[in-house]
CSV table of C-alpha atoms and ligand atoms in Angstrom, one decimal:
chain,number,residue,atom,x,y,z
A,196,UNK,CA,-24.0,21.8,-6.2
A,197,UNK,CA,-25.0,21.4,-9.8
A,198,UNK,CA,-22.2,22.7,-12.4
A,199,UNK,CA,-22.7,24.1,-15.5
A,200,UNK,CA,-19.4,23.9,-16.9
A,201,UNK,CA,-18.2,20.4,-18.2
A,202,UNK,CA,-15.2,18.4,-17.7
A,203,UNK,CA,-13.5,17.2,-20.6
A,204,UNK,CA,-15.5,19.4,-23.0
A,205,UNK,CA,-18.5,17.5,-22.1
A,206,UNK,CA,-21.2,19.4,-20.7
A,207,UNK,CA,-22.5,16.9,-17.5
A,208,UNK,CA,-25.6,16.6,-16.2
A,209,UNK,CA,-27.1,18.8,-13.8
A,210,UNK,CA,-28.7,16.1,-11.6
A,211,UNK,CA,-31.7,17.6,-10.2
A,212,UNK,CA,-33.0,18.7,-13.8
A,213,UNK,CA,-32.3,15.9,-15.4
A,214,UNK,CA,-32.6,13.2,-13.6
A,215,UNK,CA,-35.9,11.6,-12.3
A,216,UNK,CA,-36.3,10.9,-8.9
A,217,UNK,CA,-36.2,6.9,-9.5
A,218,UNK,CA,-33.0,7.2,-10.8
A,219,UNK,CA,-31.9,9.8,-8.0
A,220,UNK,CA,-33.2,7.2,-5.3
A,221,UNK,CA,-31.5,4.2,-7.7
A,222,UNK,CA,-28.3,5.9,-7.7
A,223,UNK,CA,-28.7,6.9,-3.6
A,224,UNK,CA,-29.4,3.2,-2.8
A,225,UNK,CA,-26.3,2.2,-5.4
A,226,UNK,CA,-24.0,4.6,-3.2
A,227,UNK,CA,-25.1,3.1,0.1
A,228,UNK,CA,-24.1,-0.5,-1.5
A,229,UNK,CA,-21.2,0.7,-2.4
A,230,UNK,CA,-19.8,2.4,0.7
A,231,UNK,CA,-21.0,-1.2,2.5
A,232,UNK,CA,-19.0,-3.5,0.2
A,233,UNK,CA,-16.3,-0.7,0.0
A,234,UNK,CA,-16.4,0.0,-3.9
A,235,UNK,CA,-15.1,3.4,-3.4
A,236,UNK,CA,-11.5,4.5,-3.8
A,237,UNK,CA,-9.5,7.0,-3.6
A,238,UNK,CA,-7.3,8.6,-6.2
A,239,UNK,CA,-4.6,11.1,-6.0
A,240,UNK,CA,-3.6,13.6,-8.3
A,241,UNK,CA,-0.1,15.9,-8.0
A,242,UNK,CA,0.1,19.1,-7.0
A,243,UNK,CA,3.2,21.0,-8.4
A,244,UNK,CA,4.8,23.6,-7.7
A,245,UNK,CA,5.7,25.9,-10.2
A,246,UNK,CA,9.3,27.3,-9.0
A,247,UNK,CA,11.1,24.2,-8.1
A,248,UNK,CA,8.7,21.8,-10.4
A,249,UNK,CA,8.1,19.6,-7.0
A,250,UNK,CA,5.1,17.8,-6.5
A,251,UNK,CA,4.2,19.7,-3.2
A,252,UNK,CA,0.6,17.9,-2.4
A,253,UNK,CA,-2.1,15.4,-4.1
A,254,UNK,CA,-6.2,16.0,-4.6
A,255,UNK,CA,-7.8,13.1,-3.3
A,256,UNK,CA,-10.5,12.4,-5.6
A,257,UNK,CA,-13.2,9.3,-5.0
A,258,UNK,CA,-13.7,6.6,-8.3
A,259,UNK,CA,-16.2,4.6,-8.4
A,260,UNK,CA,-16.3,1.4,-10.1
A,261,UNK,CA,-19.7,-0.5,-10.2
A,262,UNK,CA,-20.9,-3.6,-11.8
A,263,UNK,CA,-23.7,-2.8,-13.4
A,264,UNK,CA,-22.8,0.9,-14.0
A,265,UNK,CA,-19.7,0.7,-15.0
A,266,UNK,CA,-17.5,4.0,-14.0
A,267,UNK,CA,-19.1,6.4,-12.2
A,268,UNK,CA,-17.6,9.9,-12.0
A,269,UNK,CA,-17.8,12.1,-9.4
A,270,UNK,CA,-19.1,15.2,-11.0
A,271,UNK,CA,-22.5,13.0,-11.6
A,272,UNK,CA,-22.9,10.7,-8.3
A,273,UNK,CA,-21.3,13.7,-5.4
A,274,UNK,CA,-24.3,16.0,-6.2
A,275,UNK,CA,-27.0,13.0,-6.0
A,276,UNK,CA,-25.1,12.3,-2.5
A,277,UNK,CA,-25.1,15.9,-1.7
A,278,UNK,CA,-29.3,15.9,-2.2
A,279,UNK,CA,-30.0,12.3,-0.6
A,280,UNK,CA,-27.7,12.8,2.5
A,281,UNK,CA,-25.1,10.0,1.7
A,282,UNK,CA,-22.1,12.6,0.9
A,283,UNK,CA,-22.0,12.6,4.5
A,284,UNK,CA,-21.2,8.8,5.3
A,285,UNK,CA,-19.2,9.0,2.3
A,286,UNK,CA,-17.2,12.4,3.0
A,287,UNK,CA,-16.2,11.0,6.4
A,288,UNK,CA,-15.3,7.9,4.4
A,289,UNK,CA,-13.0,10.0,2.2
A,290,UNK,CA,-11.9,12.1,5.1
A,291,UNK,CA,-10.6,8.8,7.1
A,292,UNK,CA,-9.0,7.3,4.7
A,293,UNK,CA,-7.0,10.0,3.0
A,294,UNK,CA,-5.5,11.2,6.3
A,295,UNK,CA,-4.8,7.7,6.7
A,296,UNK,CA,-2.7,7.5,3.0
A,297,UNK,CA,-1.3,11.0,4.1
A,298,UNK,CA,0.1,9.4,7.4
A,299,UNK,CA,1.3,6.9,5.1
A,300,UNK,CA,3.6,9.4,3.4
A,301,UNK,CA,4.5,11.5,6.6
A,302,UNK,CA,8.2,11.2,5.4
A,303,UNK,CA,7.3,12.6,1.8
A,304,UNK,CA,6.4,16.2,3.0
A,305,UNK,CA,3.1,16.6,0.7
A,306,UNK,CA,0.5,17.9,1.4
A,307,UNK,CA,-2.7,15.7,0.9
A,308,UNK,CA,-6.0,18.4,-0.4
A,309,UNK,CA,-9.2,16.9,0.7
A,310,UNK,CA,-12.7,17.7,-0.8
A,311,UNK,CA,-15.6,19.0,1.6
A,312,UNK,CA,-19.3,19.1,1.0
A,313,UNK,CA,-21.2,21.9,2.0
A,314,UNK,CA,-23.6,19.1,4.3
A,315,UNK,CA,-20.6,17.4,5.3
A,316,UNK,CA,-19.3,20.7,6.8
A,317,UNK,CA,-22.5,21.5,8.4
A,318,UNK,CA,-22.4,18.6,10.7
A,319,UNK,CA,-22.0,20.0,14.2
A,320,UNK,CA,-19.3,17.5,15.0
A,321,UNK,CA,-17.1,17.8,12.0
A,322,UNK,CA,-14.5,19.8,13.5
A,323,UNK,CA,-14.3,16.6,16.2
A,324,UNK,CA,-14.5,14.3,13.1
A,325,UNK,CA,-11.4,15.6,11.5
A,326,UNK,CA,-9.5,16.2,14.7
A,327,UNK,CA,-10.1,12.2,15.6
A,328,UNK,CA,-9.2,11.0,12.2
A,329,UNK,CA,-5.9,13.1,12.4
A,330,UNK,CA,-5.9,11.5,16.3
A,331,UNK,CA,-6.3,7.7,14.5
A,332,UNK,CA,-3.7,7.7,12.0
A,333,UNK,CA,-1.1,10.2,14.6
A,334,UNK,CA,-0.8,12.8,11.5
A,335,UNK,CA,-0.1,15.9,12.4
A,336,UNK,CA,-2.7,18.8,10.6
A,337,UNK,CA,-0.2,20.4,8.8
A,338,UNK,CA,-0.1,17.6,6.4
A,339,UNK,CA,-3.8,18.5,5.5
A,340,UNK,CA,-5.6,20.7,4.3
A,341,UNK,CA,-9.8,21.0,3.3
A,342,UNK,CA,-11.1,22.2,-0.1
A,343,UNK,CA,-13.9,24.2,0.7
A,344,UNK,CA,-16.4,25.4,-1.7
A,345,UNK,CA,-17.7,29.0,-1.7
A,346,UNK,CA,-21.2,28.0,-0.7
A,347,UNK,CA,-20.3,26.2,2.6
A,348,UNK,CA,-19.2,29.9,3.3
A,349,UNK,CA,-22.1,31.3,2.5
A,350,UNK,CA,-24.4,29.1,4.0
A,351,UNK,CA,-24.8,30.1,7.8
A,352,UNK,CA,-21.6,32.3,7.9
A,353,UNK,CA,-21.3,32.5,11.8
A,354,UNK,CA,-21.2,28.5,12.0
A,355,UNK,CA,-19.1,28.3,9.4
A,356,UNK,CA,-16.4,31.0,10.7
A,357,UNK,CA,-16.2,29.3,14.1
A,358,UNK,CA,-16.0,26.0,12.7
A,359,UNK,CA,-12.8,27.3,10.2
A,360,UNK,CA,-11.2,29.0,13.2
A,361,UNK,CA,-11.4,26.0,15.2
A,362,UNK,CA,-9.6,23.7,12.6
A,363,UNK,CA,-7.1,26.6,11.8
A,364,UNK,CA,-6.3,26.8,15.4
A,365,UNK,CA,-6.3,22.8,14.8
A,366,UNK,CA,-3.4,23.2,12.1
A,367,UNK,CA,-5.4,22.2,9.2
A,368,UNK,CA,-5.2,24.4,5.8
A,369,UNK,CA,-8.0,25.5,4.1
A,370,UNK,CA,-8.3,26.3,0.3
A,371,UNK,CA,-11.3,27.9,-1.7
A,372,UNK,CA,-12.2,25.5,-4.7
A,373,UNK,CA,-13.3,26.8,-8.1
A,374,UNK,CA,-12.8,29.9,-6.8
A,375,UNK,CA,-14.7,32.5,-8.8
A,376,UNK,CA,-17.5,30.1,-9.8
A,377,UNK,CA,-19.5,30.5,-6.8
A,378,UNK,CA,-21.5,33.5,-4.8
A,379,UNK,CA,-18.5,35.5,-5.2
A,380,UNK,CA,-18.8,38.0,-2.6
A,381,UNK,CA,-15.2,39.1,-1.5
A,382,UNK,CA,-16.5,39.7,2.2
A,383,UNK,CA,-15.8,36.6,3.5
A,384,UNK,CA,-11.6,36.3,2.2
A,385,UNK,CA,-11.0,39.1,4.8
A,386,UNK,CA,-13.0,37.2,7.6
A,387,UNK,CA,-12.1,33.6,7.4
A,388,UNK,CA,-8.5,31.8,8.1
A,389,UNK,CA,-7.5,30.4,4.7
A,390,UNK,CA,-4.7,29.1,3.6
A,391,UNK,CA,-5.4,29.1,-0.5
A,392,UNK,CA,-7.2,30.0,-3.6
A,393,UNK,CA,-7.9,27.4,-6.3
A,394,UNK,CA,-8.5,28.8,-9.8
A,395,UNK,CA,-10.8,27.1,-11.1
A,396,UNK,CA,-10.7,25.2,-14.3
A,397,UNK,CA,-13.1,27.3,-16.4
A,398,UNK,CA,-10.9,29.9,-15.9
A,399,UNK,CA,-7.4,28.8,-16.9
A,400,UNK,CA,-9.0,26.4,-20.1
A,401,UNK,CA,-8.9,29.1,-22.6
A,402,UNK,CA,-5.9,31.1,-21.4
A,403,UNK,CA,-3.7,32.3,-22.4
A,404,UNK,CA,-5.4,33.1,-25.9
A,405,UNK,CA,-8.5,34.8,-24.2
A,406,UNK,CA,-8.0,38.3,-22.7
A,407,UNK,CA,-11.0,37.8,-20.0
A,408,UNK,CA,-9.5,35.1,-19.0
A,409,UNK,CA,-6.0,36.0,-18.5
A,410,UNK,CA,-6.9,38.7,-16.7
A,411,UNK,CA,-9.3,36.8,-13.9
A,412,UNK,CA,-6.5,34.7,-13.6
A,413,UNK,CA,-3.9,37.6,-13.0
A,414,UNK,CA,-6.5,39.1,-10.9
A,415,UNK,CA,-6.9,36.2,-8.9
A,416,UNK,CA,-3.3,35.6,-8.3
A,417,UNK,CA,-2.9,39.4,-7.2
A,418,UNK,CA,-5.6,39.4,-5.0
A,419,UNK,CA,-4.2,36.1,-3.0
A,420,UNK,CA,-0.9,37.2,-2.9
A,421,UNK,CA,-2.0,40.8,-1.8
A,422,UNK,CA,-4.0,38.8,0.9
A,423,UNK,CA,-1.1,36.5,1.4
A,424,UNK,CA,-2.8,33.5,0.4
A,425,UNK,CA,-1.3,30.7,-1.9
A,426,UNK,CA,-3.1,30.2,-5.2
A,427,UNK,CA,-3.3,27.5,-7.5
A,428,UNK,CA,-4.3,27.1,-11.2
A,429,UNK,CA,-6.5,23.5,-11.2
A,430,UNK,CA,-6.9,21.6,-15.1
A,431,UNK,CA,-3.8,23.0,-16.6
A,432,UNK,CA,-3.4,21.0,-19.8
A,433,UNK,CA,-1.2,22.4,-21.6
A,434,UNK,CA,2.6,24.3,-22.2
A,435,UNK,CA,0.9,27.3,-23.3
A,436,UNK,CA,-1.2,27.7,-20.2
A,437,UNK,CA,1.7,26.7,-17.4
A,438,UNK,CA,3.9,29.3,-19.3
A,439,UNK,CA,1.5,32.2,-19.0
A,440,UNK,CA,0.4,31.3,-14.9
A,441,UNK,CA,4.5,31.1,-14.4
A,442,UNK,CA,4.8,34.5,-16.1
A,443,UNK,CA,1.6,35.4,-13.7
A,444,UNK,CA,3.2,34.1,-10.8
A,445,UNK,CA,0.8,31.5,-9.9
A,446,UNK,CA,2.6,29.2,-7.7
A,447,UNK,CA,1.3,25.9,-8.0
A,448,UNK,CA,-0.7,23.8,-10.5
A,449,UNK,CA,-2.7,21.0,-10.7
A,450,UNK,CA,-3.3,19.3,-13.9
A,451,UNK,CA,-3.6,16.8,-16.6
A,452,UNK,CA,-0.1,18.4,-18.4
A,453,UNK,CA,1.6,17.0,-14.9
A,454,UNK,CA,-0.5,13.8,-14.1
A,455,UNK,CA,-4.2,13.0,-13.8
A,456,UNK,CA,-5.4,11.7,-10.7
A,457,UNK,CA,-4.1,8.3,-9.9
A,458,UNK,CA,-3.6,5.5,-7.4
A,459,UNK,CA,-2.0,5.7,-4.8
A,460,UNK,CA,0.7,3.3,-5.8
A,461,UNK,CA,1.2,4.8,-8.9
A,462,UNK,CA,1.5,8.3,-6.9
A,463,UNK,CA,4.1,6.7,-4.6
A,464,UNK,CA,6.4,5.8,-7.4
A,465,UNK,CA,6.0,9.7,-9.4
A,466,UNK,CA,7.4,10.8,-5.5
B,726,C2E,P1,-12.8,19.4,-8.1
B,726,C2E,O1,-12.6,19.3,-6.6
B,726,C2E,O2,-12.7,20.8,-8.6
B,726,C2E,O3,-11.7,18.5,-8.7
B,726,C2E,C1,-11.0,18.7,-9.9
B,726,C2E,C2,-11.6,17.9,-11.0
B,726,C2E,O4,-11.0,18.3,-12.3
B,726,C2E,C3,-11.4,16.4,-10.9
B,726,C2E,O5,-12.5,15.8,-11.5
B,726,C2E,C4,-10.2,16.2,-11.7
B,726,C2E,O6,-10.0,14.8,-12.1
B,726,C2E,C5,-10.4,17.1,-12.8
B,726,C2E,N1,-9.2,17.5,-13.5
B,726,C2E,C6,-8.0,17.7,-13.0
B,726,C2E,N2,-7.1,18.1,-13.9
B,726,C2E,C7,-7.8,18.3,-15.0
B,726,C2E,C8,-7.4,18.7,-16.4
B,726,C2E,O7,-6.3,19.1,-16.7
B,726,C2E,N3,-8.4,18.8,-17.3
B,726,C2E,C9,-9.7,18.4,-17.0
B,726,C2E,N4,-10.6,18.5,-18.0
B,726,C2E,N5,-10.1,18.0,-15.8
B,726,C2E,C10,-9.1,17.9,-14.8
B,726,C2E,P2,-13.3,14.6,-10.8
B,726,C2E,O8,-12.3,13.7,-10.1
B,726,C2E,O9,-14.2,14.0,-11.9
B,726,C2E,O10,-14.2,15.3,-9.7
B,726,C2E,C11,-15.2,16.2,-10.1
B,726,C2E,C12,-15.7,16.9,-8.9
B,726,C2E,O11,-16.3,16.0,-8.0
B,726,C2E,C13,-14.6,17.6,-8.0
B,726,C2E,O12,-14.2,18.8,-8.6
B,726,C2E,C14,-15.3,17.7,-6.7
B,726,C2E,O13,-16.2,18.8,-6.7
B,726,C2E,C15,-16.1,16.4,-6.6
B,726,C2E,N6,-15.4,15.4,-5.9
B,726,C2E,C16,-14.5,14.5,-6.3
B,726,C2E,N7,-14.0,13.7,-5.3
B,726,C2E,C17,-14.7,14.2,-4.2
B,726,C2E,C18,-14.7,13.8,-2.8
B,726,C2E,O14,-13.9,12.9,-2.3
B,726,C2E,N8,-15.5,14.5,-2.0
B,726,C2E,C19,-16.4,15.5,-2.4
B,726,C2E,N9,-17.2,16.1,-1.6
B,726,C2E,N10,-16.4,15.9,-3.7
B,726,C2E,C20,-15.6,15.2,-4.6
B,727,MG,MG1,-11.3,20.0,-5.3
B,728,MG,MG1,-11.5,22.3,-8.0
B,729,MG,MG1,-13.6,22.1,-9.9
């Protein structure tokens, strides 16, 4: 799912405009290598809450170093894997092994957010796939929960509803990413068992100097609390902007202000 927004104030690519298919089929064949000779890692950044200032959970987030092509982010490589098919050997890669960290820090009581492709999710076996990684690393589901994006709920809405019942009934949490930047229909918030709404990014950047802004935000924040939902304000950078979602009774955020994402040693010792 191609992006418009940037991160970092740079606008990114969107892949299937701007890139040829030799380099799509380049950078496929790149991923493949590196899932083989296990190039991929995983990074972890805090989730905090904004009462009691606790870190309350980590985003898993996949780095990529390569050779050749130096640093790869995400926001340019996950939608070329998303297109060729490989974000699903690669999801289940990321799935595994951040339930394995999480069972790693069982004792820590955080709760470990993991992204989910809309391909990954419409794999008939994925509610099987989560339950036997929690199974492997004996982590109980509460200690998870799945980032969703608003176009796996879209997509095939009767698959998709079973498939979230099934891993609510499971234990797992589920959390609407960049909400608002999607197919925003409202339907599907009354139909499906979530846990959380992520604000995304775009959304808090320029608050709390730009009305619209403040006022998605607030909205967004009344609407999941009226629905009983936790919500959570993602790329908070600055004072200014944890101030105003404090005052707007967010209640968590996610940011570079706190920490960006990081390894997990480096996690273990912010705990
Ligand atoms: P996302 O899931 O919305 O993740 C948040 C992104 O915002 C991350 O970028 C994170 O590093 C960045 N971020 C966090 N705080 C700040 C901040 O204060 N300021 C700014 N400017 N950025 C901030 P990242 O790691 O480059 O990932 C980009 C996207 O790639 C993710 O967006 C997600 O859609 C996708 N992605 C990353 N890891 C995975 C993965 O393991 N699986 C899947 N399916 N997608 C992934
Ligand atoms: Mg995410
Ligand atoms: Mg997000
Ligand atoms: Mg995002």
């Amino acid at each position: 799912h191609a992006k418009e927004r940037g991160r970092s104030g740079f606008r990114f690519y969107q892949p299937q405009m701007n890139m040829s298919l030799l380099s799509r089929m380049k950078l496929d064949h790149a991923m493949r290598l590196a899932l083989e000779q296990q190039q991929f890692k995983l990074y972890y950044q805090p989730q905090v809450d904004l009462k009691t200032g606790a870190i309350v959970g980590a985003e898993a987030l996949i780095r990529w170093h390569d050779e050749a092509l130096g640093n790869v982010s995400p926001a340019h490589f996950i939608p070329v894997a998303e297109e060729t098919g490989v974000i699903i050997p690669i999801g289940n890669w990321v799935l595994k092994t951040a339930i394995e960290q999480a069972s790693q820090w069982k004792s820590k009581n955080i709760i470990i957010a993991i992204n989910v492709s809309a391909l990954q999710f419409q794999q008939s076996n994925f509610v099987e796939i989560v339950s036997a990684a929690l199974q492997a690393a004996e982590l109980s589901p509460a200690f998870v929960e799945l980032e969703l994006t608003e176009s796996i709920l879209i997509n095939d809405a009767e698959d998709a509803l079973q498939k979230l019942q099934a891993l609510a009934t499971l234990g797992v949490k589920l959390s609407i990413d960049d909400f608002g930047t999607g197919y925003s229909s409202l339907n599907y918030l009354k139909r499906f068992p979530l846990n959380k709404l992520k604000i995304d990014r775009s959304f808090v950047q320029e608050a709390p100097d730009n009305d619209s802004d403040v006022a998605i935000c607030s909205a967004i924040i009344n609407l999941s609390h009226a629905l009983n939902l936790k919500v959570i304000a993602e790329g908070v950078e600055t004072e200014e902007q944890k101030a105003f979602l404090i005052d707007a009774g967010c209640d968590e955020m996610q940011g570079y202000l706190f920490s960006p994402a990081i390894p997990a040693d480096e996690f273990e010792k912010l705990l």
